[in-house]
Coordinates of C-alpha atoms and ligand atoms in Angstrom, one line a residue:
Chain J
M1 CA -61.9 128.3 -55.9
N2 CA -58.6 127.3 -54.3
G3 CA -58.6 125.5 -51.0
A4 CA -61.4 127.1 -49.1
S5 CA -62.7 124.6 -46.6
S6 CA -66.0 122.8 -46.9
A7 CA -67.6 124.9 -44.3
S8 CA -66.9 128.2 -46.1
Q9 CA -69.6 130.6 -46.9
T10 CA -70.0 133.1 -49.7
L11 CA -71.0 136.7 -49.2
E12 CA -72.1 139.2 -51.9
I13 CA -70.2 142.5 -51.9
T14 CA -72.3 144.7 -54.1
A15 CA -72.7 147.8 -51.9
N16 CA -71.0 149.6 -48.9
A17 CA -73.0 147.3 -46.5
G18 CA -71.2 144.3 -48.0
V19 CA -67.9 145.7 -46.9
V20 CA -69.2 146.0 -43.3
Q21 CA -70.6 142.5 -43.5
A22 CA -67.3 141.2 -44.7
R23 CA -65.6 142.6 -41.6
Q24 CA -68.2 141.1 -39.3
R25 CA -67.9 137.7 -41.0
V26 CA -64.1 137.7 -40.8
R27 CA -64.2 138.8 -37.2
A28 CA -66.4 135.7 -36.4
L29 CA -64.0 133.4 -38.3
A30 CA -60.9 134.8 -36.6
Q31 CA -62.5 134.4 -33.2
Q32 CA -63.6 130.8 -34.1
C33 CA -59.9 130.2 -35.0
R34 CA -58.8 131.7 -31.6
F35 CA -56.6 134.4 -33.1
S36 CA -55.0 136.8 -30.7
L37 CA -56.4 140.3 -30.7
V38 CA -53.6 141.7 -32.8
E39 CA -53.9 138.8 -35.4
Q40 CA -57.7 139.3 -35.5
T41 CA -57.3 143.0 -36.0
K42 CA -54.8 142.5 -38.8
L43 CA -57.0 140.0 -40.7
I44 CA -60.2 142.1 -40.4
T45 CA -58.3 145.2 -41.6
A46 CA -56.9 143.3 -44.6
A47 CA -60.4 141.9 -45.4
S48 CA -61.9 145.4 -45.2
E49 CA -59.3 146.7 -47.8
L50 CA -59.8 143.8 -50.1
A51 CA -63.6 143.8 -49.9
R52 CA -63.6 147.6 -50.7
N53 CA -61.4 146.8 -53.7
T54 CA -63.8 144.2 -54.9
L55 CA -66.6 146.7 -54.6
I56 CA -64.9 149.9 -55.9
H57 CA -62.4 148.6 -58.5
G58 CA -64.0 145.2 -59.3
G59 CA -67.5 146.6 -59.6
G60 CA -68.8 144.2 -57.0
G61 CA -68.2 140.5 -56.3
T62 CA -68.0 138.0 -53.5
M63 CA -66.0 137.0 -50.5
T64 CA -65.8 133.4 -49.6
G65 CA -64.3 132.7 -46.2
G66 CA -63.7 129.6 -44.1
L67 CA -61.4 127.9 -41.6
V68 CA -58.6 125.8 -43.1
E69 CA -56.4 123.2 -41.6
E70 CA -53.1 122.2 -43.2
R71 CA -50.2 120.3 -41.8
G72 CA -51.5 120.6 -38.3
R73 CA -52.0 124.4 -38.6
R74 CA -55.3 126.1 -38.3
G75 CA -56.1 129.3 -40.1
V76 CA -58.6 131.5 -41.9
R77 CA -58.7 131.7 -45.7
L78 CA -60.6 134.4 -47.6
V79 CA -61.2 134.6 -51.3
F80 CA -62.3 137.9 -52.9
D81 CA -63.6 137.4 -56.4
D82 CA -64.9 139.8 -59.0
R83 CA -65.6 139.9 -62.8
G84 CA -64.3 143.4 -63.1
P85 CA -61.7 145.0 -65.4
G86 CA -58.7 143.2 -63.9
I87 CA -55.4 144.7 -63.0
P88 CA -53.1 145.5 -66.0
D89 CA -49.9 146.0 -64.1
V90 CA -49.8 144.0 -60.9
D91 CA -46.4 145.2 -59.7
L92 CA -47.6 148.8 -60.0
A93 CA -50.9 148.0 -58.2
L94 CA -48.9 146.4 -55.3
T95 CA -46.7 149.6 -54.9
D96 CA -47.3 151.4 -51.6
G97 CA -49.3 154.6 -52.3
W98 CA -50.2 153.8 -55.9
T99 CA -53.9 154.3 -56.8
S100 CA -55.7 154.5 -60.1
G101 CA -58.4 156.3 -58.4
A102 CA -58.7 158.5 -55.3
G103 CA -57.7 155.9 -52.7
M104 CA -54.6 155.8 -50.4
G105 CA -53.1 153.1 -52.5
L106 CA -52.4 150.9 -49.5
G107 CA -55.1 148.3 -49.8
L108 CA -53.3 145.7 -51.8
S109 CA -49.7 146.3 -50.5
G110 CA -50.9 146.8 -46.9
S111 CA -53.2 143.8 -46.8
K112 CA -50.4 141.6 -48.2
R113 CA -48.2 142.6 -45.2
L114 CA -51.1 141.8 -42.8
V115 CA -51.6 138.2 -43.8
D116 CA -49.3 135.1 -44.1
E117 CA -50.2 134.1 -47.6
F118 CA -51.3 136.4 -50.4
L119 CA -52.2 135.3 -54.0
L120 CA -53.3 137.7 -56.6
E121 CA -54.8 136.3 -59.8
T122 CA -56.1 138.7 -62.4
V123 CA -56.9 138.8 -66.1
P124 CA -57.4 142.1 -67.7
G125 CA -61.0 142.3 -69.0
Q126 CA -62.0 139.3 -67.0
G127 CA -61.6 139.8 -63.3
T128 CA -59.6 139.6 -60.2
T129 CA -59.3 137.0 -57.4
V130 CA -57.3 137.6 -54.3
T131 CA -56.8 134.7 -51.9
V132 CA -55.4 135.4 -48.4
T133 CA -54.6 133.1 -45.5
K134 CA -53.7 133.8 -42.0
W135 CA -52.6 131.1 -39.6
A136 CA -53.2 131.0 -35.9
R137 CA -50.0 131.4 -33.9
Chain Q
M1 CA -78.1 152.8 -45.0
T2 CA -76.2 155.9 -43.9
E3 CA -75.6 156.3 -40.2
R4 CA -75.2 159.7 -38.6
V5 CA -72.7 160.0 -35.8
P6 CA -73.7 162.7 -33.3
I7 CA -71.4 165.6 -32.9
L8 CA -71.4 167.1 -29.4
Q9 CA -70.2 170.6 -28.5
I10 CA -68.5 171.1 -25.1
G11 CA -67.3 174.7 -24.8
N12 CA -65.0 175.3 -27.7
V13 CA -64.5 171.7 -28.5
L14 CA -66.4 169.4 -30.8
L15 CA -66.6 165.8 -29.6
V16 CA -67.3 162.8 -31.7
S17 CA -67.4 159.2 -30.4
I18 CA -67.6 156.5 -33.0
Q19 CA -69.6 153.6 -31.5
T20 CA -70.5 151.4 -34.5
D21 CA -68.9 149.9 -37.5
L22 CA -69.5 152.6 -40.0
D23 CA -69.8 152.0 -43.8
D24 CA -67.7 154.2 -46.1
Q25 CA -70.6 156.6 -46.9
S26 CA -71.2 157.2 -43.2
V27 CA -67.5 157.9 -42.7
M28 CA -67.6 160.5 -45.5
L29 CA -70.8 162.0 -44.0
L30 CA -69.1 162.4 -40.7
Q31 CA -66.1 164.1 -42.3
D32 CA -68.3 166.6 -44.1
E33 CA -70.4 167.3 -41.1
L34 CA -67.4 167.8 -38.8
A35 CA -65.8 170.3 -41.2
A36 CA -69.1 172.2 -41.5
E37 CA -69.5 172.2 -37.7
V38 CA -66.0 173.6 -37.2
V39 CA -66.8 176.5 -39.4
E40 CA -70.2 177.1 -37.9
T41 CA -69.3 176.9 -34.3
G42 CA -65.8 178.4 -34.6
A43 CA -64.6 175.5 -32.4
H44 CA -60.9 175.5 -31.7
G45 CA -60.7 171.8 -31.0
V46 CA -62.0 168.5 -32.4
V47 CA -61.8 165.3 -30.4
I48 CA -62.5 162.0 -32.1
D49 CA -62.9 159.1 -29.7
I50 CA -62.2 155.7 -31.3
T51 CA -62.1 153.7 -28.0
A52 CA -64.9 151.5 -29.3
V53 CA -63.4 151.1 -32.8
D54 CA -61.8 147.8 -33.4
I55 CA -60.3 148.3 -36.8
V56 CA -59.0 151.4 -38.7
D57 CA -58.4 150.7 -42.4
S58 CA -57.0 153.1 -45.0
F59 CA -60.5 154.7 -45.6
V60 CA -61.1 155.6 -41.9
G61 CA -57.4 156.5 -41.6
R62 CA -57.7 159.0 -44.4
M63 CA -60.8 160.5 -42.9
L64 CA -58.9 161.1 -39.6
A65 CA -56.0 162.7 -41.5
T66 CA -58.4 164.8 -43.6
I67 CA -60.3 166.1 -40.6
A68 CA -57.0 167.0 -39.0
S69 CA -55.8 169.0 -42.0
I70 CA -59.2 170.7 -42.5
S71 CA -59.4 171.8 -38.9
R72 CA -55.8 173.0 -39.0
L73 CA -56.7 175.3 -41.9
L74 CA -59.7 176.6 -39.9
D75 CA -57.4 177.3 -36.9
A76 CA -58.6 174.3 -34.9
Q77 CA -56.7 171.2 -33.6
T78 CA -57.8 167.6 -33.9
V79 CA -57.0 164.9 -31.4
V80 CA -57.8 161.2 -31.9
V81 CA -58.2 159.5 -28.5
G82 CA -58.5 155.9 -27.4
M83 CA -56.7 154.1 -30.2
R84 CA -56.4 150.5 -29.2
P85 CA -52.8 149.0 -29.3
A86 CA -53.8 146.3 -31.8
V87 CA -55.2 149.1 -34.1
A88 CA -52.0 151.1 -33.8
I89 CA -49.8 148.1 -34.6
T90 CA -52.0 147.2 -37.6
L91 CA -52.0 150.7 -39.0
V92 CA -48.3 150.8 -39.0
E93 CA -48.1 147.5 -40.9
L94 CA -50.7 148.7 -43.3
G95 CA -48.5 151.6 -44.1
L96 CA -50.4 154.5 -42.6
S97 CA -48.4 156.5 -40.2
L98 CA -51.0 159.2 -39.6
G99 CA -48.1 161.6 -39.0
G100 CA -50.3 164.7 -39.1
V101 CA -52.8 163.4 -36.5
R102 CA -52.4 164.1 -32.8
T103 CA -53.3 161.3 -30.5
A104 CA -54.0 160.9 -26.8
L105 CA -54.6 157.8 -24.8
S106 CA -57.8 159.0 -23.1
L107 CA -60.5 161.6 -23.6
D108 CA -59.3 163.4 -20.5
K109 CA -55.7 163.6 -21.8
G110 CA -57.0 164.7 -25.3
L111 CA -58.9 167.6 -23.8
R112 CA -55.9 168.7 -21.8
L113 CA -53.7 168.5 -24.9
L114 CA -56.2 170.8 -26.7
E115 CA -56.2 173.3 -23.9
R116 CA -52.4 173.4 -23.9
A117 CA -52.2 173.7 -27.6
R118 CA -54.7 176.6 -27.5
A119 CA -52.8 178.4 -24.8
E120 CA -49.5 178.1 -26.7
S121 CA -51.1 179.3 -30.0
L122 CA -52.5 182.4 -28.2
E123 CA -49.1 183.3 -26.9
E124 CA -47.6 183.3 -30.4
P125 CA -47.8 186.5 -32.4
E126 CA -50.5 186.9 -35.0
P127 CA -49.4 185.5 -38.4
D128 CA -49.7 189.0 -40.0
A129 CA -47.2 190.4 -37.5
A130 CA -44.8 187.5 -38.1
A131 CA -42.8 189.0 -41.0
G132 CA -40.6 191.1 -38.6
P133 CA -37.2 190.1 -37.4
G134 CA -37.0 187.0 -35.2
A135 CA -40.0 185.3 -36.9
D136 CA -39.2 182.1 -38.7
G137 CA -41.6 183.0 -41.6
V138 CA -40.1 183.5 -45.0
G139 CA -40.9 187.2 -45.3
P140 CA -38.7 189.8 -47.1
D141 CA -36.8 190.4 -43.8
A142 CA -36.1 186.7 -43.3
A143 CA -34.7 186.5 -46.9
A144 CA -32.5 189.6 -46.3
G145 CA -31.0 188.0 -43.2
L146 CA -29.4 185.1 -45.3
Ligands
ADP1 N1 -60.4 144.0 -57.6 C1 -59.7 144.9 -58.4 N2 -60.1 145.0 -59.7 C2 -59.4 145.9 -60.4 N3 -58.4 146.7 -60.0 C3 -58.0 146.6 -58.7 C4 -58.6 145.7 -57.8 N4 -58.0 145.8 -56.6 C5 -57.1 146.7 -56.8 N5 -57.1 147.2 -58.0 C6 -56.2 148.3 -58.6 O1 -55.0 148.4 -57.8 C7 -54.9 149.7 -57.3 C8 -54.3 149.7 -55.9 O2 -55.2 149.1 -55.0 P1 -55.1 149.6 -53.5 O3 -53.7 149.3 -53.0 O4 -56.2 148.9 -52.7 O5 -55.3 151.1 -53.5 P2 -56.7 152.0 -53.7 O6 -57.8 151.1 -53.5 O7 -56.6 153.0 -52.6 O8 -56.6 152.6 -55.0 C9 -56.2 150.3 -57.4 O9 -56.2 151.7 -57.5 C10 -56.8 149.6 -58.6 O10 -56.3 150.3 -59.8
MG2 MG1 -58.1 149.8 -52.0

Protein backbone atom coordinates (compact mmCIF):
# COMPACT_ATOMS: atom_id res chain seq x y z
CA MET A 1 0.00 0.00 0.00
CA ASN A 2 1.98 2.95 -1.20
CA GLY A 3 2.43 5.91 1.01
CA ALA A 4 -0.85 6.21 2.85
CA SER A 5 -0.25 7.92 6.17
CA SER A 6 -0.35 6.12 9.47
CA ALA A 7 -3.73 7.62 10.34
CA SER A 8 -5.38 6.24 7.23
CA GLN A 9 -8.51 4.15 7.46
CA THR A 10 -9.86 1.41 5.24
CA LEU A 11 -13.46 1.25 4.08
CA GLU A 12 -15.12 -1.75 2.45
CA ILE A 13 -16.86 -1.04 -0.84
CA THR A 14 -19.08 -4.04 -1.42
CA ALA A 15 -22.46 -2.41 -2.11
CA ASN A 16 -23.92 0.91 -3.32
CA ALA A 17 -23.84 2.20 0.26
CA GLY A 18 -20.06 1.84 0.23
CA VAL A 19 -19.81 4.40 -2.57
CA VAL A 20 -21.87 6.87 -0.51
CA GLN A 21 -19.67 6.20 2.53
CA ALA A 22 -16.55 6.74 0.44
CA ARG A 23 -17.83 10.18 -0.57
CA GLN A 24 -18.55 11.05 3.07
CA ARG A 25 -15.15 9.85 4.24
CA VAL A 26 -13.35 11.82 1.54
CA ARG A 27 -15.38 14.95 2.33
CA ALA A 28 -14.23 14.72 5.96
CA LEU A 29 -10.60 14.25 4.92
CA ALA A 30 -10.73 17.16 2.46
CA GLN A 31 -12.18 19.42 5.13
CA GLN A 32 -9.57 18.30 7.65
CA CYS A 33 -6.94 19.25 5.08
CA ARG A 34 -8.64 22.67 4.60
CA PHE A 35 -9.25 22.24 0.88
CA SER A 36 -11.10 25.03 -0.88
CA LEU A 37 -14.70 24.26 -1.81
CA VAL A 38 -13.75 23.64 -5.44
CA GLU A 39 -10.81 21.36 -4.56
CA GLN A 40 -13.05 19.49 -2.13
CA THR A 41 -15.73 19.03 -4.76
CA LYS A 42 -13.20 17.77 -7.30
CA LEU A 43 -11.71 15.21 -4.92
CA ILE A 44 -15.08 13.87 -3.72
CA THR A 45 -16.26 13.56 -7.33
CA ALA A 46 -13.10 11.65 -8.32
CA ALA A 47 -13.51 9.38 -5.29
CA SER A 48 -17.11 8.70 -6.19
CA GLU A 49 -16.11 7.59 -9.69
CA LEU A 50 -13.25 5.39 -8.48
CA ALA A 51 -15.31 3.84 -5.67
CA ARG A 52 -18.02 2.97 -8.19
CA ASN A 53 -15.42 1.35 -10.46
CA THR A 54 -14.13 -0.70 -7.52
CA LEU A 55 -17.68 -1.92 -6.90
CA ILE A 56 -18.97 -2.39 -10.46
CA HIS A 57 -15.89 -3.38 -12.44
CA GLY A 58 -13.70 -4.72 -9.63
CA GLY A 59 -16.48 -6.72 -8.00
CA GLY A 60 -15.98 -4.92 -4.68
CA GLY A 61 -12.90 -3.89 -2.75
CA THR A 62 -11.63 -1.22 -0.41
CA MET A 63 -10.79 2.46 -0.19
CA THR A 64 -7.98 3.45 2.12
CA GLY A 65 -7.73 7.16 2.73
CA GLY A 66 -5.63 9.46 4.82
CA LEU A 67 -3.81 12.75 5.08
CA VAL A 68 -0.26 12.89 3.74
CA GLU A 69 2.54 15.34 4.20
CA GLU A 70 5.43 15.53 1.77
CA ARG A 71 8.05 18.22 1.32
CA GLY A 72 6.01 20.67 3.34
CA ARG A 73 2.81 20.04 1.41
CA ARG A 74 -0.37 18.64 2.89
CA GLY A 75 -2.80 16.56 0.94
CA VAL A 76 -5.24 13.67 0.84
CA ARG A 77 -4.25 10.29 -0.60
CA LEU A 78 -6.81 7.63 -1.51
CA VAL A 79 -6.11 4.05 -2.54
CA PHE A 80 -8.85 2.04 -4.27
CA ASP A 81 -8.06 -1.64 -4.32
CA ASP A 82 -9.83 -4.67 -5.72
CA ARG A 83 -9.11 -8.30 -6.62
CA GLY A 84 -11.28 -8.15 -9.73
CA PRO A 85 -10.57 -8.95 -13.39
CA GLY A 86 -8.01 -6.16 -13.89
CA ILE A 87 -7.84 -3.90 -16.95
CA PRO A 88 -6.41 -5.51 -20.11
CA ASP A 89 -5.88 -2.27 -22.03
CA VAL A 90 -5.12 0.66 -19.74
CA ASP A 91 -4.81 3.28 -22.51
CA LEU A 92 -8.20 2.34 -23.86
CA ALA A 93 -9.75 2.38 -20.38
CA LEU A 94 -8.35 5.90 -19.87
CA THR A 95 -9.93 7.18 -23.09
CA ASP A 96 -12.74 9.69 -22.56
CA GLY A 97 -16.06 8.03 -23.25
CA TRP A 98 -14.79 4.46 -23.46
CA THR A 99 -16.73 1.95 -21.37
CA SER A 100 -16.77 -1.84 -21.38
CA GLY A 101 -20.21 -1.72 -19.82
CA ALA A 102 -23.03 0.76 -19.78
CA GLY A 103 -21.26 3.67 -18.09
CA MET A 104 -20.33 7.10 -19.40
CA GLY A 105 -16.68 6.11 -19.71
CA LEU A 106 -15.54 9.21 -17.80
CA GLY A 107 -14.67 7.73 -14.41
CA LEU A 108 -11.01 6.95 -14.97
CA SER A 109 -10.11 9.72 -17.40
CA GLY A 110 -12.20 12.32 -15.56
CA SER A 111 -10.95 11.48 -12.08
CA LYS A 112 -7.38 11.62 -13.39
CA ARG A 113 -8.01 15.25 -14.39
CA LEU A 114 -9.57 16.07 -11.03
CA VAL A 115 -6.57 15.08 -8.89
CA ASP A 116 -2.87 16.02 -8.82
CA GLU A 117 -1.39 12.53 -8.87
CA PHE A 118 -2.93 9.44 -10.41
CA LEU A 119 -1.39 5.97 -10.38
CA LEU A 120 -3.14 3.01 -11.98
CA GLU A 121 -1.73 -0.45 -11.29
CA THR A 122 -3.54 -3.41 -12.72
CA VAL A 123 -2.84 -7.04 -13.48
CA PRO A 124 -5.33 -8.90 -15.66
CA GLY A 125 -6.88 -11.68 -13.63
CA GLN A 126 -5.55 -10.31 -10.38
CA GLY A 127 -6.96 -6.90 -9.65
CA THR A 128 -6.66 -3.15 -9.84
CA THR A 129 -5.26 -0.50 -7.53
CA VAL A 130 -5.77 3.19 -8.20
CA THR A 131 -3.90 5.65 -6.00
CA VAL A 132 -4.77 9.33 -6.18
CA THR A 133 -3.41 12.35 -4.32
CA LYS A 134 -4.64 15.90 -4.17
CA TRP A 135 -2.59 18.61 -2.48
CA ALA A 136 -3.99 21.57 -0.59
CA ARG A 137 -3.30 24.82 -2.44
CA MET B 1 -31.32 0.93 1.35
CA THR B 2 -33.16 2.66 -1.47
CA GLU B 3 -34.35 6.17 -0.81
CA ARG B 4 -37.41 7.61 -2.50
CA VAL B 5 -37.21 11.26 -3.49
CA PRO B 6 -40.65 12.91 -3.37
CA ILE B 7 -42.02 14.22 -6.67
CA LEU B 8 -44.32 17.22 -6.26
CA GLN B 9 -46.76 18.47 -8.85
CA ILE B 10 -47.40 22.20 -9.14
CA GLY B 11 -49.82 22.90 -11.95
CA ASN B 12 -48.30 21.38 -15.06
CA VAL B 13 -44.83 21.10 -13.59
CA LEU B 14 -43.21 18.26 -11.67
CA LEU B 15 -40.75 19.37 -9.01
CA VAL B 16 -38.04 17.28 -7.46
CA SER B 17 -35.62 18.56 -4.87
CA ILE B 18 -32.66 16.34 -4.08
CA GLN B 19 -31.82 16.78 -0.40
CA THR B 20 -29.61 13.81 0.47
CA ASP B 21 -26.58 11.98 -0.91
CA LEU B 22 -28.39 9.34 -2.99
CA ASP B 23 -26.88 5.96 -3.76
CA ASP B 24 -26.91 4.78 -7.39
CA GLN B 25 -30.01 2.65 -6.96
CA SER B 26 -31.98 5.58 -5.56
CA VAL B 27 -30.82 7.70 -8.49
CA MET B 28 -32.14 5.09 -10.95
CA LEU B 29 -35.41 4.84 -9.03
CA LEU B 30 -35.86 8.60 -9.26
CA GLN B 31 -35.20 8.50 -13.01
CA ASP B 32 -37.80 5.77 -13.55
CA GLU B 33 -40.42 7.36 -11.31
CA LEU B 34 -39.99 10.76 -12.93
CA ALA B 35 -40.45 9.31 -16.42
CA ALA B 36 -43.59 7.47 -15.27
CA GLU B 37 -44.96 10.63 -13.62
CA VAL B 38 -44.43 12.71 -16.77
CA VAL B 39 -46.53 10.20 -18.70
CA GLU B 40 -49.18 9.86 -16.01
CA THR B 41 -49.68 13.55 -15.31
CA GLY B 42 -49.01 14.89 -18.81
CA ALA B 43 -46.77 17.48 -17.18
CA HIS B 44 -45.09 19.87 -19.60
CA GLY B 45 -42.19 20.67 -17.34
CA VAL B 46 -39.82 19.00 -14.91
CA VAL B 47 -37.71 20.96 -12.44
CA ILE B 48 -34.85 19.22 -10.66
CA ASP B 49 -33.52 21.30 -7.80
CA ILE B 50 -29.90 20.42 -6.94
CA THR B 51 -29.23 23.39 -4.65
CA ALA B 52 -28.42 20.99 -1.79
CA VAL B 53 -26.31 18.64 -3.92
CA ASP B 54 -22.59 19.07 -3.32
CA ILE B 55 -21.26 16.74 -6.00
CA VAL B 56 -22.56 15.54 -9.36
CA ASP B 57 -20.57 12.62 -10.76
CA SER B 58 -21.04 10.87 -14.11
CA PHE B 59 -23.82 8.67 -12.74
CA VAL B 60 -25.99 11.54 -11.54
CA GLY B 61 -25.00 13.55 -14.62
CA ARG B 62 -26.25 10.79 -16.85
CA MET B 63 -29.52 10.64 -14.89
CA LEU B 64 -30.05 14.37 -15.46
CA ALA B 65 -29.34 14.02 -19.18
CA THR B 66 -31.57 10.96 -19.49
CA ILE B 67 -34.51 12.64 -17.77
CA ALA B 68 -34.07 15.62 -20.07
CA SER B 69 -34.19 13.43 -23.19
CA ILE B 70 -37.08 11.29 -21.97
CA SER B 71 -39.17 14.34 -21.14
CA ARG B 72 -38.34 15.92 -24.50
CA LEU B 73 -39.74 12.83 -26.21
CA LEU B 74 -42.85 13.17 -24.09
CA ASP B 75 -43.25 16.84 -25.03
CA ALA B 76 -42.03 18.17 -21.69
CA GLN B 77 -39.03 20.34 -20.80
CA THR B 78 -36.53 19.69 -18.02
CA VAL B 79 -34.69 22.40 -16.13
CA VAL B 80 -31.98 21.71 -13.57
CA VAL B 81 -31.83 24.51 -11.02
CA GLY B 82 -29.40 25.59 -8.33
CA MET B 83 -26.20 23.97 -9.56
CA ARG B 84 -23.36 25.17 -7.32
CA PRO B 85 -20.42 26.85 -9.05
CA ALA B 86 -17.97 24.26 -7.67
CA VAL B 87 -20.17 21.50 -9.11
CA ALA B 88 -20.27 23.17 -12.53
CA ILE B 89 -16.48 23.61 -12.59
CA THR B 90 -15.95 19.98 -11.58
CA LEU B 91 -18.43 18.63 -14.16
CA VAL B 92 -16.60 20.35 -16.98
CA GLU B 93 -13.25 18.96 -15.84
CA LEU B 94 -14.78 15.51 -15.45
CA GLY B 95 -15.74 15.78 -19.11
CA LEU B 96 -19.51 16.04 -18.81
CA SER B 97 -20.88 19.06 -20.61
CA LEU B 98 -24.57 18.20 -20.06
CA GLY B 99 -25.23 19.96 -23.36
CA GLY B 100 -28.83 18.81 -23.66
CA VAL B 101 -29.78 19.90 -20.15
CA ARG B 102 -31.28 23.33 -19.51
CA THR B 103 -30.17 25.01 -16.32
CA ALA B 104 -31.33 28.00 -14.31
CA LEU B 105 -29.77 29.64 -11.28
CA SER B 106 -32.86 29.51 -9.09
CA LEU B 107 -36.18 27.71 -8.81
CA ASP B 108 -37.97 30.91 -9.68
CA LYS B 109 -35.94 31.44 -12.84
CA GLY B 110 -36.37 27.78 -13.76
CA LEU B 111 -40.14 28.00 -13.53
CA ARG B 112 -40.18 31.15 -15.65
CA LEU B 113 -37.95 29.49 -18.24
CA LEU B 114 -40.46 26.64 -18.48
CA GLU B 115 -43.37 29.05 -18.90
CA ARG B 116 -41.59 30.85 -21.72
CA ALA B 117 -40.58 27.59 -23.42
CA ARG B 118 -44.18 26.41 -23.23
CA ALA B 119 -45.55 29.64 -24.66
CA GLU B 120 -43.09 29.47 -27.55
CA SER B 121 -43.82 25.84 -28.34
CA LEU B 122 -47.57 26.57 -28.43
CA GLU B 123 -47.00 29.30 -31.00
CA GLU B 124 -45.20 26.91 -33.33
CA PRO B 125 -47.27 24.97 -35.85
CA GLU B 126 -48.11 21.36 -35.03
CA PRO B 127 -45.38 18.92 -36.20
CA ASP B 128 -47.93 17.31 -38.61
CA ALA B 129 -48.51 20.61 -40.37
CA ALA B 130 -44.79 21.30 -40.62
CA ALA B 131 -44.20 19.65 -44.00
CA GLY B 132 -45.45 22.68 -45.92
CA PRO B 133 -43.30 25.45 -47.41
CA GLY B 134 -41.40 27.57 -44.94
CA ALA B 135 -41.00 24.79 -42.40
CA ASP B 136 -37.46 23.63 -41.74
CA GLY B 137 -38.50 19.98 -41.60
CA VAL B 138 -37.11 17.59 -44.18
CA GLY B 139 -40.42 16.80 -45.86
CA PRO B 140 -40.83 16.20 -49.62
CA ASP B 141 -41.39 19.94 -50.18
CA ALA B 142 -38.19 20.88 -48.39
CA ALA B 143 -36.25 18.47 -50.56
CA ALA B 144 -37.84 19.88 -53.75
CA GLY B 145 -36.69 23.34 -52.78
CA LEU B 146 -33.00 22.41 -52.99
N1 LIG C 1 -11.43 -1.41 -10.93
C1 LIG C 1 -11.58 -1.83 -12.19
N2 LIG C 1 -11.49 -3.16 -12.50
C2 LIG C 1 -11.65 -3.58 -13.78
N3 LIG C 1 -11.91 -2.77 -14.82
C3 LIG C 1 -12.02 -1.45 -14.58
C4 LIG C 1 -11.86 -0.90 -13.27
N4 LIG C 1 -12.01 0.44 -13.35
C5 LIG C 1 -12.25 0.71 -14.64
N5 LIG C 1 -12.27 -0.40 -15.39
C6 LIG C 1 -12.47 -0.49 -16.85
O1 LIG C 1 -12.23 0.76 -17.43
C7 LIG C 1 -13.38 1.20 -18.14
C8 LIG C 1 -13.51 2.72 -18.04
O2 LIG C 1 -13.81 3.09 -16.72
P1 LIG C 1 -14.58 4.45 -16.47
O3 LIG C 1 -13.81 5.52 -17.16
O4 LIG C 1 -14.83 4.60 -15.02
O5 LIG C 1 -15.94 4.26 -17.27
P2 LIG C 1 -17.27 3.44 -16.87
O6 LIG C 1 -17.15 3.03 -15.45
O7 LIG C 1 -18.38 4.42 -17.10
O8 LIG C 1 -17.32 2.26 -17.79
C9 LIG C 1 -14.53 0.44 -17.54
O9 LIG C 1 -15.62 0.32 -18.46
C10 LIG C 1 -13.88 -0.90 -17.21
O10 LIG C 1 -13.82 -1.72 -18.35
MG1 LIG D 1 -16.65 4.30 -13.93
